Amino acid sequence: MKNIIRIFGMICMLILRLQLFAQDDHGHSHDEPTAASASSEAGLFILYAESQKYELTLKHGELKPGQAAELTLYVADYATNHPLEGIEIKVNTQEDPSLPFTTTPHEPGVYHIEGTFPEAQAYSLVVHLNSASHGADLLLLKNVEVGKKLPSLQAADGEETVSSQRGTAWWVYGLIFLGGLVLGSLLLRRWPKALAVLIVGLSIPATVQKAGAHGPGGHDEEAGNAGSAVYIPKETQFLFELLTQVVGQGNFQPALEIYGTVVPSPEGFANVVTPQNGQVVSLKVTPGQKVTAGQIVATLKPSTNQSEQVSIATETGRLQVEIRAAQSELAAAEKELNRLNAIADIAAKKDVQAAEARFNIAKANLQALQSVAGGSVALAKNDIVLKSPITGTVGQFTLAGGAEVVSGTTLFSISNLNKVFIEARVYDRDAALVKGAAKYTVTGTNVEYKTADVRIISAAFEINETNQSQKILFELLNTDEEFKIGEFVTLRAFQPVTGKTIFIPNSSLSEINGKSVIFVKDAPEMYSVRYVDLGQDNGIQTTILRGIEQGERFATTAIYQVKMMMLNQ
């Protein structure tokens, strides 16, 4: 009798356990979602539509029939994800084209649609778009469901039910499992061991199934895999200026990277040097001041004796006399040339040629004398006047009025950075590639600033014996004065284009766990990580060997923000 009771209790326990697991499996069916979808936000319905020109994202709350409704429409360029403004938008419904809707621009890419839906049903919005940049297009937004409950409330109800089922199943199952262990121990004493092992073993698969459903490899593993994609609302994309680009093949230019130093050009640097001992009388410039060639920058009082001053005055007087004589000779030659030109039809040709030669010689002599008298050093009232040799900017100096200076002392320097040279060291094996490059770019210590106004002006005439490198000189137009004298720069010599291949900007690349990734746009508000194999890098772009296909869209800006949102979700 006791054995019959034990067998009956065991059967009841197994039946009860099987029933509970059947309920638990039903409550956690993978076919029935327990939360809002990844493409929706709490309290909002979201619809998408796109063409090769426009990408539309429509968001709205709960719509009630017969009441005024407001919907938000986000309009972006399909290829670049750039918010589009100035779009002419007209909206109606397929079900009743006569229903009136008004569209109002709110901010770039964001438009408000206002209207009234008379019935509790699903509507399809027909959106007519037209703009000067993208032209006309027609898109359909399906299933604008009027009278439907908000998805966030449905998700909350479902989660509450599932949570209740989980809590009940676990504590009941725990009691039953303990009962099974007790029953097994009793059976070990009286029943054959084989039967006891069979009964206890029946409880093990259920335990493994339960643990597998919520432990590693179950829902938690699926949640971990979901970290490879991230939902980014359209308003967040516009805020971060998240732009995209369509993958396509193009002509890739390989580049050779070399390093150099910025040096001044011959006309871009000069030192103002005192010609003799003296005292600074006045300074006409300050550090950082712009000056022009020939502008007075300082005046010195020379430390000379009486005889030296007489000698200087005599030399100055002689120059003035010669200048006046040259002016007289030029006037006479010009007068004679004009006279012969007036009678050129009867005058001898050799006389006209002689008059022209006399005039040119007189003009050249006068210009030479004036250049000597008006050079960088002139004598005026026994003072030495120093002038700027070039147009540029005065450098830093600590000179003050009244200071004593020695002959040959550099008072200050003047630099002109509008055009500078770059000295680059190139190994012999790369010299031919550098000289034959199609174009050059230069990047300074500020990696955000680049210039392409570079040309090679001098190849090397000798090789460094130590490292077998040679020096090549480049000219760089530096109108913004971003590059400074002595700055280390990176120069890239671009080779002729190769065949068609897939390449992307380097700014689009990122790394996750040491592997190169890009972020692909799967839907208007969904991005996923894509691991890629990289090829050649020319400093601006990198070829992609595997991992992305033509026609896909990938993020080109706000890469860091997308990565952080993906890793932190």
Coordinates of C-alpha atoms in Angstrom, one line a residue:
M1 CA 0.0 0.0 0.0
K2 CA 2.8 2.4 0.9
N3 CA 4.5 1.7 -2.5
I4 CA 1.3 2.5 -4.3
I5 CA 1.0 5.9 -2.5
R6 CA 4.6 6.7 -3.3
I7 CA 4.1 5.9 -7.0
F8 CA 1.0 8.0 -7.1
G9 CA 2.8 11.0 -5.4
M10 CA 5.6 10.7 -7.9
I11 CA 3.3 10.7 -10.9
C12 CA 1.4 13.8 -9.5
M13 CA 4.7 15.6 -9.0
L14 CA 5.8 14.9 -12.6
I15 CA 2.5 16.0 -14.1
L16 CA 2.5 19.2 -12.1
R17 CA 6.0 20.0 -13.1
L18 CA 5.3 19.4 -16.8
Q19 CA 2.2 21.6 -16.6
L20 CA 4.2 24.5 -15.0
F21 CA 6.9 24.3 -17.6
A22 CA 4.4 24.3 -20.4
Q23 CA 2.9 27.5 -19.0
D24 CA 6.3 29.0 -18.5
D25 CA 7.3 28.3 -22.1
H26 CA 4.0 29.7 -23.4
G27 CA 4.6 32.9 -21.3
H28 CA 8.0 33.3 -22.9
S29 CA 7.2 32.5 -26.5
H30 CA 9.7 34.0 -28.9
D31 CA 7.0 34.7 -31.4
E32 CA 5.3 37.2 -29.1
P33 CA 7.2 40.4 -28.3
T34 CA 7.3 41.6 -24.7
A35 CA 8.5 45.1 -25.3
A36 CA 8.2 48.0 -27.8
S37 CA 10.0 47.4 -31.1
A38 CA 13.5 49.0 -31.6
S39 CA 12.1 51.4 -34.2
S40 CA 9.7 53.1 -31.8
E41 CA 9.9 55.5 -28.9
A42 CA 7.9 55.5 -25.7
G43 CA 4.6 57.2 -26.4
L44 CA 5.1 57.6 -30.2
F45 CA 4.2 55.8 -33.4
I46 CA 7.0 55.9 -36.0
L47 CA 6.6 55.4 -39.8
Y48 CA 9.3 55.5 -42.5
A49 CA 9.4 56.0 -46.3
E50 CA 12.3 56.7 -48.6
S51 CA 13.3 57.1 -52.2
Q52 CA 16.5 57.8 -54.0
K53 CA 16.0 61.5 -53.2
Y54 CA 14.2 61.8 -49.9
E55 CA 14.1 60.0 -46.6
L56 CA 11.0 60.5 -44.4
T57 CA 10.4 59.8 -40.8
L58 CA 6.9 60.4 -39.3
K59 CA 6.3 60.5 -35.6
H60 CA 3.0 61.0 -33.7
G61 CA 1.3 60.2 -30.5
E62 CA -2.1 58.6 -30.0
L63 CA -4.5 59.9 -32.6
K64 CA -8.2 60.1 -31.8
P65 CA -10.9 60.2 -34.5
G66 CA -12.6 63.6 -35.0
Q67 CA -9.9 65.5 -33.0
A68 CA -7.2 67.8 -34.2
A69 CA -3.9 65.9 -34.7
E70 CA -0.3 67.1 -34.9
L71 CA 2.4 64.9 -36.5
T72 CA 6.1 65.6 -36.9
L73 CA 7.8 64.9 -40.2
Y74 CA 11.6 64.6 -40.6
V75 CA 12.9 65.1 -44.1
A76 CA 16.5 64.2 -44.9
D77 CA 18.5 63.7 -48.0
Y78 CA 18.6 59.9 -48.7
A79 CA 22.3 59.7 -49.5
T80 CA 23.8 62.1 -47.0
N81 CA 21.2 62.2 -44.2
H82 CA 21.4 66.0 -44.3
P83 CA 18.3 67.7 -43.0
L84 CA 16.5 69.4 -45.9
E85 CA 14.8 72.8 -45.5
G86 CA 12.8 74.9 -47.9
I87 CA 10.9 71.9 -49.1
E88 CA 7.4 72.4 -50.5
I89 CA 5.3 69.7 -48.9
K90 CA 1.6 68.7 -49.6
V91 CA -0.1 65.9 -47.7
N92 CA -3.4 64.0 -48.3
T93 CA -4.7 60.5 -47.6
Q94 CA -5.4 57.7 -50.0
E95 CA -8.6 56.9 -48.2
D96 CA -10.0 60.4 -48.6
P97 CA -7.9 62.9 -50.7
S98 CA -10.2 65.7 -49.7
L99 CA -9.1 65.8 -46.1
P100 CA -7.3 69.0 -45.4
F101 CA -3.7 69.0 -43.9
T102 CA -1.4 72.0 -43.3
T103 CA 2.4 71.6 -43.2
T104 CA 4.5 74.2 -41.3
P105 CA 8.4 74.3 -41.2
H106 CA 9.7 74.1 -37.7
E107 CA 13.5 73.9 -38.1
P108 CA 15.9 72.5 -40.7
G109 CA 14.5 69.1 -41.7
V110 CA 11.6 69.2 -39.3
Y111 CA 8.0 69.9 -40.4
H112 CA 4.7 69.9 -38.4
I113 CA 1.6 68.4 -40.1
E114 CA -1.8 69.3 -38.7
G115 CA -5.2 67.9 -39.6
T116 CA -8.1 65.8 -38.4
F117 CA -8.8 62.1 -39.1
P118 CA -12.6 61.4 -39.0
E119 CA -12.6 57.6 -38.5
A120 CA -10.8 55.2 -36.2
Q121 CA -8.9 53.3 -38.9
A122 CA -5.5 53.0 -40.6
Y123 CA -4.8 55.8 -43.0
S124 CA -2.0 56.1 -45.7
L125 CA -0.5 59.5 -46.0
V126 CA 0.5 60.6 -49.5
V127 CA 3.4 63.1 -49.3
H128 CA 4.2 65.3 -52.3
L129 CA 7.7 66.9 -52.0
N130 CA 9.4 69.4 -54.3
S131 CA 12.6 71.4 -53.9
A132 CA 15.0 73.3 -56.1
S133 CA 17.9 71.0 -55.1
H134 CA 16.2 67.6 -55.2
G135 CA 13.3 68.1 -57.5
A136 CA 9.8 66.6 -57.1
D137 CA 8.9 63.2 -55.6
L138 CA 6.0 61.3 -54.1
L139 CA 6.2 59.0 -51.1
L140 CA 3.6 56.9 -49.2
L141 CA 3.5 56.6 -45.4
K142 CA 1.4 53.6 -44.6
N143 CA -0.6 52.6 -41.5
V144 CA -1.2 55.9 -39.7
E145 CA -3.5 54.1 -37.2
V146 CA -6.1 56.4 -35.7
G147 CA -7.6 55.2 -32.4
K148 CA -4.8 52.7 -31.6
K149 CA -3.3 52.5 -28.1
L150 CA 0.2 53.8 -27.6
P151 CA 2.9 51.1 -28.0
S152 CA 4.6 52.1 -24.7
L153 CA 1.4 51.1 -22.7
Q154 CA 1.1 47.8 -24.5
A155 CA 4.7 47.0 -23.7
A156 CA 4.3 47.8 -20.1
D157 CA 1.2 45.5 -19.8
G158 CA 3.1 42.7 -21.5
E159 CA 6.2 43.1 -19.3
E160 CA 4.1 43.1 -16.1
T161 CA 2.3 39.8 -17.2
V162 CA 5.6 38.2 -18.1
S163 CA 7.2 39.3 -14.8
S164 CA 4.3 37.9 -12.8
Q165 CA 4.6 34.5 -14.6
R166 CA 8.3 34.4 -14.1
G167 CA 8.0 35.0 -10.3
T168 CA 5.3 32.4 -9.8
A169 CA 7.1 29.7 -12.0
W170 CA 10.4 30.0 -10.1
W171 CA 9.3 29.6 -6.5
V172 CA 6.8 26.8 -7.4
Y173 CA 9.4 25.0 -9.4
G174 CA 11.9 25.3 -6.5
L175 CA 9.5 23.6 -4.1
I176 CA 8.7 20.8 -6.6
F177 CA 12.4 20.3 -7.3
L178 CA 13.1 19.9 -3.6
G179 CA 10.2 17.4 -3.3
G180 CA 11.7 15.4 -6.2
L181 CA 15.1 15.2 -4.4
V182 CA 13.4 14.0 -1.2
L183 CA 11.4 11.4 -3.1
G184 CA 14.5 10.2 -4.9
S185 CA 16.3 9.7 -1.6
L186 CA 13.5 7.6 -0.2
L187 CA 13.4 5.5 -3.3
L188 CA 17.1 4.9 -3.0
R189 CA 16.4 3.0 0.2
R190 CA 13.6 0.8 -0.9
W191 CA 13.4 0.8 -4.7
P192 CA 16.0 -0.4 -7.2
K193 CA 18.7 2.2 -7.9
A194 CA 18.0 2.2 -11.6
L195 CA 14.5 3.5 -11.1
A196 CA 15.6 6.1 -8.6
V197 CA 18.2 7.4 -11.0
L198 CA 15.6 7.6 -13.8
I199 CA 13.2 9.7 -11.7
V200 CA 15.9 12.1 -10.4
G201 CA 17.2 12.4 -14.0
L202 CA 13.8 13.5 -15.2
S203 CA 14.2 16.7 -13.2
I204 CA 17.7 17.6 -14.6
P205 CA 16.6 18.4 -18.2
A206 CA 14.0 20.8 -16.8
T207 CA 16.6 22.5 -14.7
V208 CA 19.0 22.8 -17.7
Q209 CA 16.2 24.1 -19.9
K210 CA 15.2 26.8 -17.3
A211 CA 18.8 27.9 -16.8
G212 CA 19.5 27.9 -20.5
A213 CA 16.5 30.1 -21.2
H214 CA 17.8 32.9 -18.9
G215 CA 21.5 32.3 -18.6
P216 CA 24.4 32.3 -21.0
G217 CA 23.2 31.4 -24.5
G218 CA 19.6 32.3 -23.9
H219 CA 17.9 35.8 -23.8
D220 CA 20.9 37.4 -22.3
E221 CA 23.1 36.3 -25.1
E222 CA 20.6 37.6 -27.6
A223 CA 20.6 40.9 -25.8
G224 CA 24.4 41.0 -26.0
N225 CA 24.3 40.4 -29.7
A226 CA 21.8 43.3 -30.0
G227 CA 24.6 45.6 -29.0
S228 CA 25.9 45.5 -32.6
A229 CA 23.0 47.8 -33.6
V230 CA 21.8 51.0 -32.1
Y231 CA 18.5 53.0 -32.5
I232 CA 19.2 56.8 -33.0
P233 CA 16.2 59.0 -33.1
K234 CA 16.1 61.4 -36.1
E235 CA 16.2 64.5 -33.9
T236 CA 19.4 63.2 -32.3
Q237 CA 20.9 62.6 -35.7
F238 CA 20.1 66.2 -36.7
L239 CA 21.5 67.5 -33.4
F240 CA 24.8 65.6 -33.8
E241 CA 25.0 66.5 -37.5
L242 CA 25.2 62.8 -38.3
L243 CA 25.8 62.5 -42.1
T244 CA 26.2 59.5 -44.3
Q245 CA 27.6 58.5 -47.7
V246 CA 26.6 55.9 -50.2
V247 CA 29.3 53.3 -50.9
G248 CA 30.5 53.4 -54.5
Q249 CA 33.6 52.5 -56.5
G250 CA 36.0 55.3 -57.6
N251 CA 39.5 56.1 -58.7
F252 CA 41.8 55.7 -55.6
Q253 CA 45.1 57.6 -55.5
P254 CA 47.9 56.0 -53.5
A255 CA 50.1 58.4 -51.7
L256 CA 53.7 58.3 -50.4
E257 CA 54.1 59.9 -47.0
I258 CA 57.3 61.9 -46.2
Y259 CA 58.2 64.4 -43.5
G260 CA 59.7 67.9 -43.8
T261 CA 60.4 71.2 -42.1
V262 CA 59.0 74.6 -43.0
V263 CA 61.8 77.1 -44.0
P264 CA 61.5 80.7 -45.2
S265 CA 61.6 81.5 -48.9
P266 CA 64.4 83.8 -50.1
E267 CA 62.0 86.8 -50.2
G268 CA 60.2 85.8 -47.0
F269 CA 62.8 86.5 -44.3
A270 CA 65.2 89.3 -43.6
N271 CA 67.2 90.7 -40.6
V272 CA 67.6 94.4 -39.9
V273 CA 71.2 94.9 -39.0
T274 CA 73.0 98.0 -37.8
P275 CA 75.9 99.0 -40.1
Q276 CA 78.0 100.6 -37.4
N277 CA 78.2 101.3 -33.7
G278 CA 75.6 103.7 -32.4
Q279 CA 72.7 104.5 -30.2
V280 CA 69.0 103.8 -30.9
V281 CA 67.3 107.1 -31.3
S282 CA 63.8 105.8 -32.1
L283 CA 61.9 102.6 -33.0
K284 CA 59.1 103.0 -35.6
V285 CA 57.6 99.5 -35.2
T286 CA 56.4 97.1 -32.6
P287 CA 56.5 93.2 -32.4
G288 CA 53.9 91.7 -34.7
Q289 CA 53.4 94.9 -36.8
K290 CA 53.0 94.6 -40.6
V291 CA 55.5 96.6 -42.6
T292 CA 56.1 97.2 -46.3
A293 CA 59.4 97.2 -48.2
G294 CA 61.2 100.5 -47.8
Q295 CA 59.3 101.5 -44.6
I296 CA 61.4 103.2 -41.9
V297 CA 61.7 100.9 -38.9
A298 CA 64.4 102.5 -36.7
T299 CA 66.7 105.5 -36.5
L300 CA 70.3 105.3 -35.0
K301 CA 72.7 107.9 -34.0
P302 CA 76.2 106.7 -35.1
S303 CA 79.1 106.7 -32.8
T304 CA 81.5 108.5 -35.2
N305 CA 84.2 111.1 -34.8
Q306 CA 84.2 114.4 -36.7
S307 CA 86.3 113.1 -39.6
E308 CA 84.0 110.2 -40.2
Q309 CA 80.9 112.5 -40.2
V310 CA 82.6 114.7 -42.7
S311 CA 83.4 111.7 -44.9
I312 CA 79.7 110.6 -44.8
A313 CA 78.5 114.1 -45.5
T314 CA 80.9 114.4 -48.5
E315 CA 79.7 111.0 -49.9
T316 CA 76.1 112.0 -49.5
G317 CA 76.8 115.4 -51.3
R318 CA 78.6 113.6 -54.1
L319 CA 75.6 111.3 -54.6
Q320 CA 73.2 114.3 -54.8
V321 CA 75.4 116.0 -57.4
E322 CA 75.6 112.9 -59.5
I323 CA 71.8 112.4 -59.3
R324 CA 71.2 116.0 -60.4
A325 CA 73.6 115.6 -63.3
A326 CA 71.9 112.3 -64.3
Q327 CA 68.6 114.0 -64.3
S328 CA 69.9 116.8 -66.6
E329 CA 71.4 114.2 -69.0
L330 CA 68.1 112.3 -69.0
A331 CA 66.1 115.4 -69.8
A332 CA 68.4 116.4 -72.7
A333 CA 68.4 112.9 -74.1
E334 CA 64.6 112.7 -73.9
K335 CA 64.3 116.1 -75.7
E336 CA 66.6 115.1 -78.5
L337 CA 64.7 111.8 -78.9
N338 CA 61.4 113.5 -79.1
R339 CA 62.8 115.9 -81.8
L340 CA 64.0 113.1 -84.0
N341 CA 60.8 111.2 -83.6
A342 CA 58.9 114.2 -84.8
I343 CA 60.9 114.3 -88.1
A344 CA 61.4 110.5 -88.4
D345 CA 60.4 110.6 -92.1
I346 CA 63.4 112.7 -93.0
A347 CA 65.8 112.0 -90.1
A348 CA 68.5 109.5 -90.5
K349 CA 67.7 106.1 -88.9
K350 CA 71.1 105.9 -87.3
D351 CA 70.5 109.3 -85.6
V352 CA 67.2 108.1 -84.1
Q353 CA 68.9 104.8 -82.8
A354 CA 71.7 106.8 -81.2
A355 CA 69.2 109.1 -79.5
E356 CA 67.3 106.1 -78.2
A357 CA 70.5 104.5 -76.8
R358 CA 71.5 107.8 -75.1
F359 CA 68.0 108.1 -73.5
N360 CA 68.1 104.5 -72.2
I361 CA 71.6 104.9 -70.7
A362 CA 70.7 108.1 -69.0
K363 CA 67.6 106.6 -67.5
A364 CA 69.5 103.5 -66.2
N365 CA 72.2 105.7 -64.6
L366 CA 69.6 107.8 -62.8
Q367 CA 67.8 104.7 -61.4
A368 CA 71.1 103.3 -60.2
L369 CA 72.1 106.4 -58.3
Q370 CA 68.6 106.8 -56.8
S371 CA 68.7 103.2 -55.6
V372 CA 72.0 103.8 -53.8
A373 CA 70.8 107.0 -52.2
G374 CA 67.5 105.5 -51.2
G375 CA 68.8 102.1 -49.9
S376 CA 68.2 100.6 -46.5
V377 CA 70.8 102.9 -44.9
A378 CA 70.6 106.7 -45.5
L379 CA 72.1 109.7 -43.7
A380 CA 69.7 112.4 -42.5
K381 CA 70.7 115.0 -40.0
N382 CA 73.7 112.9 -39.0
D383 CA 71.4 109.9 -38.1
I384 CA 71.2 106.4 -39.7
V385 CA 67.8 105.5 -40.9
L386 CA 67.0 101.7 -41.2
K387 CA 64.4 100.5 -43.6
S388 CA 62.6 97.2 -44.0
P389 CA 64.1 95.2 -46.8
I390 CA 60.9 93.2 -47.5
T391 CA 57.1 93.3 -46.8
G392 CA 56.2 91.2 -43.8
T393 CA 55.6 91.0 -40.1
V394 CA 58.1 92.2 -37.5
G395 CA 59.3 89.5 -35.1
Q396 CA 59.7 89.5 -31.4
F397 CA 62.4 91.9 -30.0
T398 CA 63.5 93.5 -26.7
L399 CA 65.2 96.6 -28.1
A400 CA 64.4 99.9 -26.5
G401 CA 65.2 103.6 -27.4
G402 CA 68.6 104.8 -26.1
A403 CA 70.2 101.3 -26.3
E404 CA 73.8 101.1 -27.5
V405 CA 74.3 98.7 -30.4
V406 CA 77.4 97.3 -32.0
S407 CA 78.1 97.1 -35.7
G408 CA 76.6 93.9 -37.2
T409 CA 73.9 93.5 -34.4
T410 CA 70.6 92.2 -35.6
L411 CA 67.9 94.5 -34.2
F412 CA 64.9 92.4 -35.3
S413 CA 63.8 90.1 -38.0
I414 CA 60.9 90.5 -40.6
S415 CA 59.1 87.4 -41.9
N416 CA 56.7 87.0 -44.8
L417 CA 54.7 83.7 -44.5
N418 CA 52.6 84.1 -47.6
K419 CA 54.9 81.8 -49.3
V420 CA 57.3 79.3 -47.6
F421 CA 59.5 76.4 -48.6
I422 CA 59.4 72.9 -47.2
E423 CA 62.6 70.9 -47.0
A424 CA 61.8 67.2 -47.1
R425 CA 64.2 64.2 -46.7
V426 CA 63.5 61.5 -49.2
Y427 CA 65.2 58.1 -49.5
D428 CA 66.7 57.3 -52.8
R429 CA 64.3 54.5 -53.6
D430 CA 61.3 56.9 -53.2
A431 CA 62.8 59.9 -55.0
A432 CA 61.4 59.0 -58.4
L433 CA 57.9 58.5 -57.0
V434 CA 58.0 61.9 -55.2
K435 CA 59.2 63.7 -58.3
G436 CA 56.6 62.1 -60.6
A437 CA 53.7 62.6 -58.2
A438 CA 50.4 63.9 -59.6
K439 CA 49.8 66.3 -56.7
Y440 CA 51.0 67.1 -53.2
T441 CA 49.3 67.9 -49.9
V442 CA 50.8 69.2 -46.7
T443 CA 49.5 68.7 -43.1
G444 CA 51.0 70.6 -40.2
T445 CA 50.9 69.9 -36.5
N446 CA 47.3 71.0 -36.6
V447 CA 45.9 68.0 -38.3
E448 CA 42.7 69.8 -39.1
Y449 CA 44.5 72.1 -41.5
K450 CA 45.7 70.9 -44.9
T451 CA 46.7 72.6 -48.0
A452 CA 47.1 71.4 -51.6
D453 CA 48.9 74.5 -53.0
V454 CA 52.3 72.8 -53.2
R455 CA 54.7 72.3 -56.0
I456 CA 58.2 70.8 -56.2
I457 CA 60.8 73.4 -57.1
S458 CA 64.2 71.7 -56.6
A459 CA 65.4 68.1 -56.6
A460 CA 68.4 67.0 -54.6
F461 CA 71.9 67.4 -56.0
E462 CA 73.6 65.2 -53.4
I463 CA 72.8 62.3 -51.1
N464 CA 73.4 62.2 -47.3
E465 CA 76.1 59.6 -46.7
T466 CA 74.7 58.7 -43.3
N467 CA 71.2 57.6 -44.2
Q468 CA 71.3 57.7 -48.0
S469 CA 68.5 60.3 -48.1
Q470 CA 68.3 63.4 -50.3
K471 CA 66.7 66.8 -49.8
I472 CA 63.9 67.9 -52.0
L473 CA 62.5 71.5 -51.8
F474 CA 58.8 72.3 -52.2
E475 CA 57.1 75.7 -52.4
L476 CA 53.9 76.1 -50.3
L477 CA 51.4 79.0 -50.7
N478 CA 50.6 79.9 -47.1
T479 CA 48.2 82.8 -47.5
D480 CA 46.4 82.1 -44.2
E481 CA 49.8 81.9 -42.4
E482 CA 48.9 78.6 -40.8
F483 CA 52.3 77.1 -41.3
K484 CA 55.2 78.6 -39.2
I485 CA 58.9 78.7 -39.8
G486 CA 60.5 75.6 -38.3
E487 CA 57.3 73.6 -38.1
F488 CA 57.4 69.9 -38.8
V489 CA 54.9 68.9 -41.5
T490 CA 53.7 65.7 -43.2
L491 CA 53.8 65.8 -47.0
R492 CA 51.9 63.3 -49.2
A493 CA 52.9 62.7 -52.8
F494 CA 49.8 61.3 -54.6
Q495 CA 50.5 58.8 -57.4
P496 CA 48.4 58.5 -60.6
V497 CA 45.0 56.9 -59.9
T498 CA 44.5 53.2 -59.8
G499 CA 41.6 51.2 -61.1
K500 CA 38.1 51.3 -59.7
T501 CA 37.8 50.2 -56.1
I502 CA 35.8 50.9 -52.9
F503 CA 37.3 53.4 -50.5
I504 CA 36.0 55.6 -47.6
P505 CA 37.2 58.7 -45.8
N506 CA 39.5 57.9 -42.9
S507 CA 37.2 60.0 -40.6
S508 CA 34.6 57.3 -41.0
L509 CA 36.8 54.6 -39.5
S510 CA 36.7 53.6 -35.8
E511 CA 37.9 50.7 -33.7
I512 CA 36.2 48.2 -31.4
N513 CA 38.3 45.6 -29.5
G514 CA 41.3 46.5 -31.8
K515 CA 39.4 45.8 -35.0
S516 CA 38.5 48.4 -37.7
V517 CA 34.8 49.1 -38.0
I518 CA 32.4 51.5 -39.7
F519 CA 28.8 52.2 -38.9
V520 CA 26.3 51.3 -41.6
K521 CA 22.8 52.8 -41.8
D522 CA 20.3 50.0 -42.0
A523 CA 17.2 52.2 -41.6
P524 CA 16.3 55.8 -41.1
E525 CA 16.9 55.5 -37.4
M526 CA 18.9 52.3 -37.1
Y527 CA 22.7 51.9 -37.4
S528 CA 24.8 48.8 -37.0
V529 CA 28.5 48.1 -36.6
R530 CA 30.4 46.5 -39.5
Y531 CA 33.8 45.0 -39.2
V532 CA 36.0 45.7 -42.3
D533 CA 39.3 44.7 -43.8
L534 CA 41.4 47.7 -44.7
G535 CA 43.6 48.1 -47.7
Q536 CA 45.8 51.0 -48.8
D537 CA 45.7 54.3 -46.9
N538 CA 46.7 57.5 -48.6
G539 CA 46.3 59.6 -45.4
I540 CA 42.8 60.9 -46.5
Q541 CA 41.1 57.7 -47.7
T542 CA 41.4 54.0 -47.2
T543 CA 40.4 51.2 -49.5
I544 CA 38.1 48.5 -48.2
L545 CA 38.9 44.9 -49.1
R546 CA 35.9 43.2 -47.4
G547 CA 33.0 44.1 -45.2
I548 CA 30.9 46.6 -47.2
E549 CA 29.1 46.5 -50.5
Q550 CA 28.1 49.1 -53.1
G551 CA 24.9 51.0 -52.5
E552 CA 25.1 50.7 -48.7
R553 CA 25.2 53.9 -46.6
F554 CA 27.7 54.5 -43.8
A555 CA 28.2 57.3 -41.3
T556 CA 30.9 59.9 -42.1
T557 CA 30.5 62.3 -39.2
A558 CA 29.7 62.0 -35.4
I559 CA 31.5 58.6 -35.4
Y560 CA 32.5 58.9 -31.7
Q561 CA 28.9 59.7 -30.7
V562 CA 27.5 56.7 -32.6
K563 CA 30.1 54.4 -31.1
M564 CA 29.4 55.6 -27.5
M565 CA 25.6 55.1 -28.0
M566 CA 26.2 51.6 -29.3
L567 CA 28.6 50.6 -26.5
N568 CA 26.5 52.1 -23.7
Q569 CA 23.1 50.8 -24.7

